[in-house]
Short mmCIF file of C-alpha atoms in Angstrom, two decimals:
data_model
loop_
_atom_site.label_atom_id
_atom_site.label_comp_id
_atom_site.label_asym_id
_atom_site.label_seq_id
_atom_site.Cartn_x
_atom_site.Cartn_y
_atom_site.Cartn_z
CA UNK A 35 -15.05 -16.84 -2.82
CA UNK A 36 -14.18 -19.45 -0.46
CA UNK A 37 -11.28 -20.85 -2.55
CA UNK A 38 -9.95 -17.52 -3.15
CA UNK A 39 -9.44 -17.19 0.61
CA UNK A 40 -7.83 -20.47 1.01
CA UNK A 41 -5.55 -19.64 -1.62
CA UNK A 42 -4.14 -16.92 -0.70
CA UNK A 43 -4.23 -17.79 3.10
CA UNK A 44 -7.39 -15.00 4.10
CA UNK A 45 -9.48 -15.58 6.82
CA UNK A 46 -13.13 -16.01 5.15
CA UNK A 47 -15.85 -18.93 6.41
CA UNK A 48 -16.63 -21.59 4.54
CA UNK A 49 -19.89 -20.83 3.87
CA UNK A 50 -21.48 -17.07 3.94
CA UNK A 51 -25.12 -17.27 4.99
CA UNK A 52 -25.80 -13.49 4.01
CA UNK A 53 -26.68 -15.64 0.67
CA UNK A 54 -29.66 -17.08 1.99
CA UNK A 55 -31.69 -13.86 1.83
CA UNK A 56 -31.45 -13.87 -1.50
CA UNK A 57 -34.52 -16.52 -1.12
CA UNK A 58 -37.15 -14.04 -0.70
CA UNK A 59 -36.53 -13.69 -4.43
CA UNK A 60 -37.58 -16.82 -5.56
CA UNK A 61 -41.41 -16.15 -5.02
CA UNK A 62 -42.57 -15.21 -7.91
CA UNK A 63 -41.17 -14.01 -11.43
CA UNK A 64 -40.88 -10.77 -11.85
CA UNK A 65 -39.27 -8.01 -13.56
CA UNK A 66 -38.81 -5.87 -10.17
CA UNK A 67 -37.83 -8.94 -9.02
CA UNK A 68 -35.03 -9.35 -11.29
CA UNK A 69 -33.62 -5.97 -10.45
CA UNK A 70 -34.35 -6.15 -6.71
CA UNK A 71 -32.27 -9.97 -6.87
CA UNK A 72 -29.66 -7.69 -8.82
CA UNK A 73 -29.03 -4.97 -6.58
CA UNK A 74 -29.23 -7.26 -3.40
CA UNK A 75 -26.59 -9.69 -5.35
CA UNK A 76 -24.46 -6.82 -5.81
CA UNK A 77 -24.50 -5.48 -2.54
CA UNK A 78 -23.40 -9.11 -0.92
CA UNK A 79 -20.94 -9.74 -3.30
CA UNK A 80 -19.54 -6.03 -2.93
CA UNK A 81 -19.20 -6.72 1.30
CA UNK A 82 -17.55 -10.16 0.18
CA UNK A 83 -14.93 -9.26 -1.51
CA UNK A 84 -14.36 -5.74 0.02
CA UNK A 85 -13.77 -7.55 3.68
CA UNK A 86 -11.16 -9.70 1.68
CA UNK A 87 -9.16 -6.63 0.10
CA UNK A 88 -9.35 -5.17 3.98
CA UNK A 89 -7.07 -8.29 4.99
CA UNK A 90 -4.65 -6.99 2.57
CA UNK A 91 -5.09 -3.13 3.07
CA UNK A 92 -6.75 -2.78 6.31
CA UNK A 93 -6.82 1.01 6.06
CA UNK A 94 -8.97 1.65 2.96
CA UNK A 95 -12.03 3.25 3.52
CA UNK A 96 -14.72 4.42 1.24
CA UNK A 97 -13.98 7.62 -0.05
CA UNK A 98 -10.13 5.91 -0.85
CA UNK A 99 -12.58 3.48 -2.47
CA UNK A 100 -14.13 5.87 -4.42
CA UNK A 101 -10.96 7.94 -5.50
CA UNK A 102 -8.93 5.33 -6.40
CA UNK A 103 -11.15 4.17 -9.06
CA UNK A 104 -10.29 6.88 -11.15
CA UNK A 105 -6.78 5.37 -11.62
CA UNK A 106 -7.75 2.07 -12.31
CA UNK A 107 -6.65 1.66 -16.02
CA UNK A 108 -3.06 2.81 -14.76
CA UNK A 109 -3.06 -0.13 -11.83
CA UNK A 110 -0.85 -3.08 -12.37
CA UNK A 111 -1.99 -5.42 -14.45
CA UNK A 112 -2.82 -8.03 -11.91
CA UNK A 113 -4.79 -5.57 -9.99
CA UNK A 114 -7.05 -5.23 -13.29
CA UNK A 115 -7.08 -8.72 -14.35
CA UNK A 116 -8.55 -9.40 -10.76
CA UNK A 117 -11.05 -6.96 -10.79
CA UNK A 118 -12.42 -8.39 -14.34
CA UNK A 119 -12.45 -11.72 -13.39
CA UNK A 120 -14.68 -10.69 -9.86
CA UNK A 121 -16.84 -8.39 -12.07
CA UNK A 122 -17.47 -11.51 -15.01
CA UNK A 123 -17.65 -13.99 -12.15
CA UNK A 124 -20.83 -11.61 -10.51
CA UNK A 125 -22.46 -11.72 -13.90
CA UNK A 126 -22.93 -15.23 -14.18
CA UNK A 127 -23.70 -15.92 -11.01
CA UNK A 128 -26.49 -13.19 -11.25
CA UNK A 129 -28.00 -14.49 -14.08
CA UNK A 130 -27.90 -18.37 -13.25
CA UNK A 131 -29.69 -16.83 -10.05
CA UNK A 132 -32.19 -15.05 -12.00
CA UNK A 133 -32.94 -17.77 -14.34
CA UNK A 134 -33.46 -20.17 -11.65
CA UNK A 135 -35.48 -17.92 -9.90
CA UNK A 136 -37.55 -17.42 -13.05
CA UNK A 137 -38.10 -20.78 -14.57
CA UNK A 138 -36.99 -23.41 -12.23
CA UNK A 139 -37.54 -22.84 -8.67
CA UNK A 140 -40.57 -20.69 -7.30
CA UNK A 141 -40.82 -20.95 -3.34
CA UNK A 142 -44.03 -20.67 -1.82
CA UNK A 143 -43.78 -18.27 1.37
CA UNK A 144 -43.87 -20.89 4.15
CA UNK A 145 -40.82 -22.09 2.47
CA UNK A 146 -39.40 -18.45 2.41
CA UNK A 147 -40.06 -17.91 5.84
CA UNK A 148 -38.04 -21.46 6.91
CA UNK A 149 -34.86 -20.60 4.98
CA UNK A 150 -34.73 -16.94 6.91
CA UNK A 151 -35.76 -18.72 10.17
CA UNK A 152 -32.55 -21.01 9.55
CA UNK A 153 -30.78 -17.38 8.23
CA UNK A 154 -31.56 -16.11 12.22
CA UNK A 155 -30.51 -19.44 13.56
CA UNK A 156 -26.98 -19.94 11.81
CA UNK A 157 -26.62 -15.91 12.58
CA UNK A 158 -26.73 -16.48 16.28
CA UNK A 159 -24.83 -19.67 16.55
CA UNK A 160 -21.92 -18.05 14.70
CA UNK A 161 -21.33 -15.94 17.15
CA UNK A 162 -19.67 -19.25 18.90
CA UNK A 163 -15.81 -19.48 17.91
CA UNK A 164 -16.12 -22.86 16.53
CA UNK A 165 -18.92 -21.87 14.39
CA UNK A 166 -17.61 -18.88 12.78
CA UNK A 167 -14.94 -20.87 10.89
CA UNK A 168 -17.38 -22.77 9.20
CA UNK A 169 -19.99 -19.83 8.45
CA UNK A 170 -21.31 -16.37 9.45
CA UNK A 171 -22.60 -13.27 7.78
CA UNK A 172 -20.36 -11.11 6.12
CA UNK A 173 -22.92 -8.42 6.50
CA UNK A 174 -23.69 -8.31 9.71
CA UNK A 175 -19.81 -8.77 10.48
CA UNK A 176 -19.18 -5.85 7.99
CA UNK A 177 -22.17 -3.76 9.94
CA UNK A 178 -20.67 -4.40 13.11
CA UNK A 179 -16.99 -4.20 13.26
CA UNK A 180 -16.08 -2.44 9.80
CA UNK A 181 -18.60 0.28 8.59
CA UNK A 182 -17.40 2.81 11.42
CA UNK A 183 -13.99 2.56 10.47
CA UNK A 184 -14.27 2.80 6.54
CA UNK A 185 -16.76 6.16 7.11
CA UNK A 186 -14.90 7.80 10.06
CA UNK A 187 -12.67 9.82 7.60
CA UNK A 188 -15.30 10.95 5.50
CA UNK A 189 -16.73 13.52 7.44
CA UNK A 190 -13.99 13.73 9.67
CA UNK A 191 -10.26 15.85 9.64
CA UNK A 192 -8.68 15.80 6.35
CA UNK A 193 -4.99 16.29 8.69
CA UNK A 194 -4.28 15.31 12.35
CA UNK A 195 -1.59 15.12 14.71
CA UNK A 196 0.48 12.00 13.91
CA UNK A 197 0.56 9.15 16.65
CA UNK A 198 2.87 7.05 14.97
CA UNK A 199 6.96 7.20 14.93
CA UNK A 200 8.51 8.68 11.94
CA UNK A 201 12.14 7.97 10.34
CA UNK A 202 12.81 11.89 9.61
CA UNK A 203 12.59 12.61 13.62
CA UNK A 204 16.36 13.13 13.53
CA UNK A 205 16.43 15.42 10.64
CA UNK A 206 13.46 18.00 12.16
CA UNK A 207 15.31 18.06 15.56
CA UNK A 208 18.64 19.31 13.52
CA UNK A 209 16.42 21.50 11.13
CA UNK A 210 14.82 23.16 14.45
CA UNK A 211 17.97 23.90 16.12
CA UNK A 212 19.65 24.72 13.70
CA UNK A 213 22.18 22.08 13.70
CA UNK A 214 22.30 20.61 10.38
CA UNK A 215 25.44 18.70 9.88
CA UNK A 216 25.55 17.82 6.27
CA UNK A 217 25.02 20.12 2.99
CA UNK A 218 23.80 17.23 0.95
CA UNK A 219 20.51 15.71 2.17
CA UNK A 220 18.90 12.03 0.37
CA UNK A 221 15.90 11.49 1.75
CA UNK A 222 14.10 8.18 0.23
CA UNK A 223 10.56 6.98 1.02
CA UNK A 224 10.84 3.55 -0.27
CA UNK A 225 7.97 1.43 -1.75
CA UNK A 226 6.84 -1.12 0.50
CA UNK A 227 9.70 -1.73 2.11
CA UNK A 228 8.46 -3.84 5.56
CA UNK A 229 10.43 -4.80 8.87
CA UNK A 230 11.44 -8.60 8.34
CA UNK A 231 10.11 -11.33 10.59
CA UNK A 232 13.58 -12.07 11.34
CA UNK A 233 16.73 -10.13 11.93
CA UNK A 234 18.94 -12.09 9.24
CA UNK A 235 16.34 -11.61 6.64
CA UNK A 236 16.79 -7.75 6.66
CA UNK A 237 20.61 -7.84 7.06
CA UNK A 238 20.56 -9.73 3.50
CA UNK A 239 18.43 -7.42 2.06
CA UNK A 240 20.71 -4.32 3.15
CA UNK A 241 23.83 -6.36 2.19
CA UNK A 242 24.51 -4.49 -0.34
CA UNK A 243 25.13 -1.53 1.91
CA UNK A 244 26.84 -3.15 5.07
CA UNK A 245 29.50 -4.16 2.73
CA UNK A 246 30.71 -0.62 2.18
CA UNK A 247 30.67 0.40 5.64
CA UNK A 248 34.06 0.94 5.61
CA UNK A 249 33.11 3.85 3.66
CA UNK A 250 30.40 5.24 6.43
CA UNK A 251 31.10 7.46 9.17
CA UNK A 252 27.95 5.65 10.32
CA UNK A 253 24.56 3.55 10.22
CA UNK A 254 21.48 3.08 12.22
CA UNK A 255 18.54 0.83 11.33
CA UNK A 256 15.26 0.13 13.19
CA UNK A 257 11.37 -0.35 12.21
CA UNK A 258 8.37 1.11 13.74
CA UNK A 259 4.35 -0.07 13.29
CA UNK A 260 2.46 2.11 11.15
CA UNK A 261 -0.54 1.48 8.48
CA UNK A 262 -1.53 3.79 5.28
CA UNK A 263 -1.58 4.75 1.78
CA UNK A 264 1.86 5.56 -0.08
CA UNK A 265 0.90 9.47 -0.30
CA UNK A 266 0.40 8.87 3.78
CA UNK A 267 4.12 7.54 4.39
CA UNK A 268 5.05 10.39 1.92
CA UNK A 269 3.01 12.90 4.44
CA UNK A 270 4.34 11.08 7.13
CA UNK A 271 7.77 11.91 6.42
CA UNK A 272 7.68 15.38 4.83
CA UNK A 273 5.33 16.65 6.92
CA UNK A 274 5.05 14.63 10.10
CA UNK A 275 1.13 14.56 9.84
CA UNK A 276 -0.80 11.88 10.05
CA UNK A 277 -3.00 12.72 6.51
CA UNK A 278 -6.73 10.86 6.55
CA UNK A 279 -7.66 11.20 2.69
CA UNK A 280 -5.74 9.97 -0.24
CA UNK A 281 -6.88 13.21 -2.40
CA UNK A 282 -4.24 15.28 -1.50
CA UNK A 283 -6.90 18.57 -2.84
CA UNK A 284 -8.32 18.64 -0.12
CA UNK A 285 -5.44 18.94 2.63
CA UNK A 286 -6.07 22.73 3.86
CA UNK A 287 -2.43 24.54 2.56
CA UNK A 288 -1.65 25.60 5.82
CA UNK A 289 -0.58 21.95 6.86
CA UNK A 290 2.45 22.24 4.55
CA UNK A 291 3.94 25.13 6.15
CA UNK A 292 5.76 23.05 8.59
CA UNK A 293 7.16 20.28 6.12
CA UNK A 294 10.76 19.54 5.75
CA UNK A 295 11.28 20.88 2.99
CA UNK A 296 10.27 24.35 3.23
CA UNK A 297 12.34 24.26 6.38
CA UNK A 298 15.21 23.26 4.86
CA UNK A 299 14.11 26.16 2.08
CA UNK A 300 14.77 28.34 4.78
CA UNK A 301 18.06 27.47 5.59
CA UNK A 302 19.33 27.45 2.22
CA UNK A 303 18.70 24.52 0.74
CA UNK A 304 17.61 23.61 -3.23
CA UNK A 305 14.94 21.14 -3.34
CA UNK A 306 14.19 18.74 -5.43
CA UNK A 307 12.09 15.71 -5.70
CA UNK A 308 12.57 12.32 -8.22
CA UNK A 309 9.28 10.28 -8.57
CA UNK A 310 9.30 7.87 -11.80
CA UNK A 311 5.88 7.46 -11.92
CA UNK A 312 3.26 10.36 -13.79
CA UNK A 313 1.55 13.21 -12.08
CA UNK A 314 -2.34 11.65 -11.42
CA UNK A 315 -2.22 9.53 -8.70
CA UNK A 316 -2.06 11.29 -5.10
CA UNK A 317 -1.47 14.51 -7.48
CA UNK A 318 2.20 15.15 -6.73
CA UNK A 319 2.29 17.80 -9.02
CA UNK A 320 -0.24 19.40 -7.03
CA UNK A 321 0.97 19.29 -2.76
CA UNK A 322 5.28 18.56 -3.78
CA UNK A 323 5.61 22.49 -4.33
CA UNK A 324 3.36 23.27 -1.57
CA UNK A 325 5.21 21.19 1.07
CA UNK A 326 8.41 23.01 -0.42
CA UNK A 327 9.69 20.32 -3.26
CA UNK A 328 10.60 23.30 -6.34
CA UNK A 329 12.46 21.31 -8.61
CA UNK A 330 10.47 18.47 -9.51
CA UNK A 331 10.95 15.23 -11.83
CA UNK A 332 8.25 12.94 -12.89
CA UNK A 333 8.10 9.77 -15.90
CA UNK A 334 8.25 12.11 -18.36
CA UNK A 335 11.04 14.19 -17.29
CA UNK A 336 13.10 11.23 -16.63
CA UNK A 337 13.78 9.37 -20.01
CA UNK A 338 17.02 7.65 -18.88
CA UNK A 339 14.98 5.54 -16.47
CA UNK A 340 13.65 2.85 -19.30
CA UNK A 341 10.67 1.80 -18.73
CA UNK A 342 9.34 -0.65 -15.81
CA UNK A 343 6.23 -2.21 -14.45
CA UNK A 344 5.01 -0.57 -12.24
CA UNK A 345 2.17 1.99 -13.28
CA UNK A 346 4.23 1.96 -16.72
CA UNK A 347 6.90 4.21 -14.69
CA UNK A 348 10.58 4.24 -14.74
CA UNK A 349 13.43 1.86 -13.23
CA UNK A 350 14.45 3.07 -10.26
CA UNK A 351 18.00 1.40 -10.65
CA UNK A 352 18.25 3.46 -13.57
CA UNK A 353 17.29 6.62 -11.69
CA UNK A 354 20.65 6.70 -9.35
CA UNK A 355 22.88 9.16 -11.82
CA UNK A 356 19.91 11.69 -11.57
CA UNK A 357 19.88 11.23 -7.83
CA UNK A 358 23.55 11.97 -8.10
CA UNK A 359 23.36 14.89 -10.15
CA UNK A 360 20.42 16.43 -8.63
CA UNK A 361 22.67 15.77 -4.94
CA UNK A 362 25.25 18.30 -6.84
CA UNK A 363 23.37 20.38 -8.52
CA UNK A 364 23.84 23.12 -5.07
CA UNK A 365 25.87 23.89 -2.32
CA UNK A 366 23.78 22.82 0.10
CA UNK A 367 20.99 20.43 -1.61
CA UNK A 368 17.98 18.40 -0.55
CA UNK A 369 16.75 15.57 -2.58
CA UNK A 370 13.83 13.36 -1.76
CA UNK A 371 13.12 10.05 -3.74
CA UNK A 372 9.72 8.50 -4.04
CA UNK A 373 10.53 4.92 -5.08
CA UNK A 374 8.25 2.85 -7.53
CA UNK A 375 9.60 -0.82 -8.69
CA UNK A 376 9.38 -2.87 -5.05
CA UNK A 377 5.30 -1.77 -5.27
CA UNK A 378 3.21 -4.94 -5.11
CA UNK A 379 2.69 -7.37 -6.76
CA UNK A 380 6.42 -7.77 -6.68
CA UNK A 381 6.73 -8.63 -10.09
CA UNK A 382 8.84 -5.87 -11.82
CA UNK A 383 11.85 -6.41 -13.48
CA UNK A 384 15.34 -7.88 -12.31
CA UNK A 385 17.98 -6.23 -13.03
CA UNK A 386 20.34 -7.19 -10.18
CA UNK A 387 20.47 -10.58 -8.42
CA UNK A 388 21.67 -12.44 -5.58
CA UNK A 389 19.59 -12.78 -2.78
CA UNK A 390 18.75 -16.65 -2.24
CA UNK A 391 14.81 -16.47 -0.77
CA UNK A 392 15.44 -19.99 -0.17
CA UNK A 393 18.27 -19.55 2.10
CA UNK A 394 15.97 -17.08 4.21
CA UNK A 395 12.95 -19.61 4.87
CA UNK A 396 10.86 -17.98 1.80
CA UNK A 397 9.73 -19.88 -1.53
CA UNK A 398 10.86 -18.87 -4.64
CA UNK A 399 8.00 -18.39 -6.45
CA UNK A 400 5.81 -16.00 -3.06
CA UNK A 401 5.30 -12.37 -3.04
CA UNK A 402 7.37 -11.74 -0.24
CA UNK A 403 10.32 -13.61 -1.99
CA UNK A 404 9.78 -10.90 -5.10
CA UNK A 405 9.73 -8.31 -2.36
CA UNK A 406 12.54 -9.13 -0.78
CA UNK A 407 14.87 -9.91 -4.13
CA UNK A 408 13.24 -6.01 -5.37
CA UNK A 409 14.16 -4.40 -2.39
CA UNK A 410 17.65 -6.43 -2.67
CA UNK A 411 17.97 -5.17 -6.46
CA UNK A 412 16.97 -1.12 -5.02
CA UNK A 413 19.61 -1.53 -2.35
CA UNK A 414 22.46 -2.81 -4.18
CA UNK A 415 21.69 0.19 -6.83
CA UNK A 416 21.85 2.91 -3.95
CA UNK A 417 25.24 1.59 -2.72
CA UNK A 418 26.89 2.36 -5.70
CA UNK A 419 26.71 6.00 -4.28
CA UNK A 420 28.95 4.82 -1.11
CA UNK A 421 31.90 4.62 -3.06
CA UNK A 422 31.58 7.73 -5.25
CA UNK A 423 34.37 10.06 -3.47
CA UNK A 424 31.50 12.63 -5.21
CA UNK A 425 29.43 11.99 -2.13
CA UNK A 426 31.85 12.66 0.38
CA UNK A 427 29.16 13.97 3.41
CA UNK A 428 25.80 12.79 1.73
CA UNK A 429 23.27 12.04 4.46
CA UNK A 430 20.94 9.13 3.70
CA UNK A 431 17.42 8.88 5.25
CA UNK A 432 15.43 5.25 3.56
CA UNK A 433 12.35 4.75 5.50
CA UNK A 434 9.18 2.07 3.99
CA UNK A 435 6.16 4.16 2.58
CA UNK A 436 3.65 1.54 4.29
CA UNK A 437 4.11 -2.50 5.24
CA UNK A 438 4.24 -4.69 1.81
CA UNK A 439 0.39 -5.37 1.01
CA UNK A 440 0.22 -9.38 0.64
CA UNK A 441 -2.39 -11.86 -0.93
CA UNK A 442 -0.37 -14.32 0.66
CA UNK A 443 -1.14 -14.18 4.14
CA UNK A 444 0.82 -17.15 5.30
CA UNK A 445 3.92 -16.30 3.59
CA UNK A 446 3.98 -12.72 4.86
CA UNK A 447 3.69 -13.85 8.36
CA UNK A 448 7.25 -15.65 7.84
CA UNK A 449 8.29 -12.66 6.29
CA UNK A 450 7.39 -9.57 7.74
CA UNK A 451 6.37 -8.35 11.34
CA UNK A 452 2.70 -6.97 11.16
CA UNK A 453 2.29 -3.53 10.49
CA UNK A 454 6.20 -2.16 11.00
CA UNK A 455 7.90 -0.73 8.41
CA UNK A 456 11.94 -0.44 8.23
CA UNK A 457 13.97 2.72 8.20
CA UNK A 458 17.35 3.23 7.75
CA UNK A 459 20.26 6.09 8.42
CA UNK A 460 24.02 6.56 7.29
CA UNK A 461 26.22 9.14 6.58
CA UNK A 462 29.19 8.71 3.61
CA UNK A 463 32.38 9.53 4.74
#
């Protein structure tokens, strides 16, 4: 477990006493013992790894936990080759535990009762800084600082007020007074799509754009810090709630009365929504029409997209005539677009290159770098609407779903600021 920490940069001790417990099973053979060592095994290898995945996503909590798994033969491939290779790697260890425990090593309890003696002792002296790089107890730090926060949702509001900023600010304020300026609305949630560590690094991602903005009446760009699910930057930004549960079932219905959509519905706008992924996960299907999304377009409704990696979905290059059409399919038309091919682990497929990672302080071969060259690629697709005279007056929200999840955590820090995501705002002349 160790190793995988240092690999990938995450903040773990060398050593995780919560292991020495486990001795209290080496007193005598047993089949209760067996099971007991199994369970207990489990339980410390569960908090292990789960305080690792927090690094990465530090807002999952349990019930996430527990409906997520139901879409875990549609997660990326890396995502299920990982969770194999934990799940074979617990087997062994279990049963080189229980055989050792079994036919090699039988502890009297004197002996027992030194090793959880020196559990106590290494317990309290990792509460010193200098210690707690070299071990401490997952457990107890799991107990402490973590349980609270993974549980709070579970019994708590399924909605709340959001405390966060939100890209579609602007576009409520017109919607509310009545002051819309523009019959053609894109509004994008974009996968993963983070604030850079440095100015420059976002100006070459968006390159594509600033080089038609001769063709822009105008552009604004800025970040703000926010943490969550994808559905949650969806709700975010449709609905300007701050949503606690990734099973959309359960928001109450009269949280969507307010989203932008069924505003704009009552103004006169068509709505429509373009998601190249399927229907399960965060059940679009299910809370698009009631935050006011009528027309709506899913894998299987969009065959001209090919086919891409992530979640088996479409190409969201390939998705940018649809946008178009959909843009003038009405007088006065609202189209939101729920990207899919920058999600992690970056890897999806190039279609469009020319954004040197090197150049930017970023190795070739690091998740960020394949963020960075996918959001690049997305980018340089959407600007080919700039210079359609077809979308004279098309207003263009792009805002990040949530900040790009990364293994990696030394690359990300040269990469991304923590927590912000990036928005951006033009209008085509």
């Amino acid at each position: 477990m160790w190793g995988i920490s240092q690999y990938y940069g995450l903040f773990r001790p060398w050593f995780n006493i919560d292991y020495l417990l486990l001795a209290v099973f080496f007193y005598r053979s047993h089949i209760l013992n067996s099971l007991a060592l199994f369970i207990s095994l489990f339980v410390l290898f569960f908090i292990d790894i789960l305080l690792l995945i927090l690094h990465i996503f530090p807002f999952i909590q349990l019930n996430d936990l527990l409906y997520l798994s139901n879409f875990f033969f549609s997660a990326p491939a890396l995502y299920k080759l990982l969770v194999y290779g934990l799940f074979i790697g617990f087997i062994i260890l279990f049963f080189l535990m229980r055989d050792i425990a079994t036919n090699k090593i039988i502890l009297t309890k004197y002996q027992i009762g030194v090793i959880l003696v020196v559990f106590m002792g290494l317990l309290a002296l990792s509460e010193l800084p200098w210690a707690s790089k070299i071990f401490d107890s997952r457990l107890a730090f799991f107990i402490t600082h973590r349980q609270a926060s993974m549980l709070e949702a579970t019994h708590g509001e399924v909605v709340t007020d959001l405390q966060s900023d939100y890209a579609s600010k602007p576009l409520l304020g017109e919607i509310q007074n009545h002051q819309l300026k523009t019959n053609k609305i894109l509004f994008i949630v974009n996968e993963s799509w983070g604030e850079t560590a440095k100015p420059e690094q976002q100006r070459a991602i968006l390159q594509p754009i600033y080089q038609h903005i001769n063709h822009l009446e105008y552009i604004q760009q800025g970040a703000f810090a926010t943490l969550g699910a994808t559905v949650t930057g969806e709700f975010r930004e449709l609905c300007q709630k701050k949503l606690l549960v990734m099973d959309t079932k359960q928001i109450p219905q009269a949280s969507f009365k307010q989203c932008l959509p069924n505003l704009l519905k009552q103004q006169g706008y068509s709505t429509y929504s373009v998601y190249g992924a399927d229907k399960n996960l965060y059940s679009p299907d299910y809370w698009y029409p009631l935050a006011g999304l009528d027309q709506r377009y899913f894998v299987d409704d969009l065959p001209e997209g090919g086919h891409c990696k992530a979640f088996g979905g479409r190409c969201d290059v390939l998705l940018v005539p649809r946008i178009k059409k959909l843009l003038l399919a009405a007088n006065k038309s609202f189209v939101y677009w729920m990207t899919l091919n920058t999600h992690a682990p970056y890897d999806d497929d190039l279609f469009i290159k020319g954004l040197d990672c090197e150049a930017l302080g970023l190795k070739n071969d690091s998740h960020a770098c394949g963020n960075y060259r996918l959001q690049y690629q997305f980018f340089s697709a959407l600007s080919t609407l700039i210079a359609d005279p077809s979308m004279h007056g098309v207003e263009v929200y792009v805002v990040g779903d949530h900040p790009p999840p990364m293994a990696e955590i030394r690359n990300n820090l040269k990469a991304f600021k923590n927590n912000e995501v990036a928005w951006l705002h033009f209008k085509i002349k």
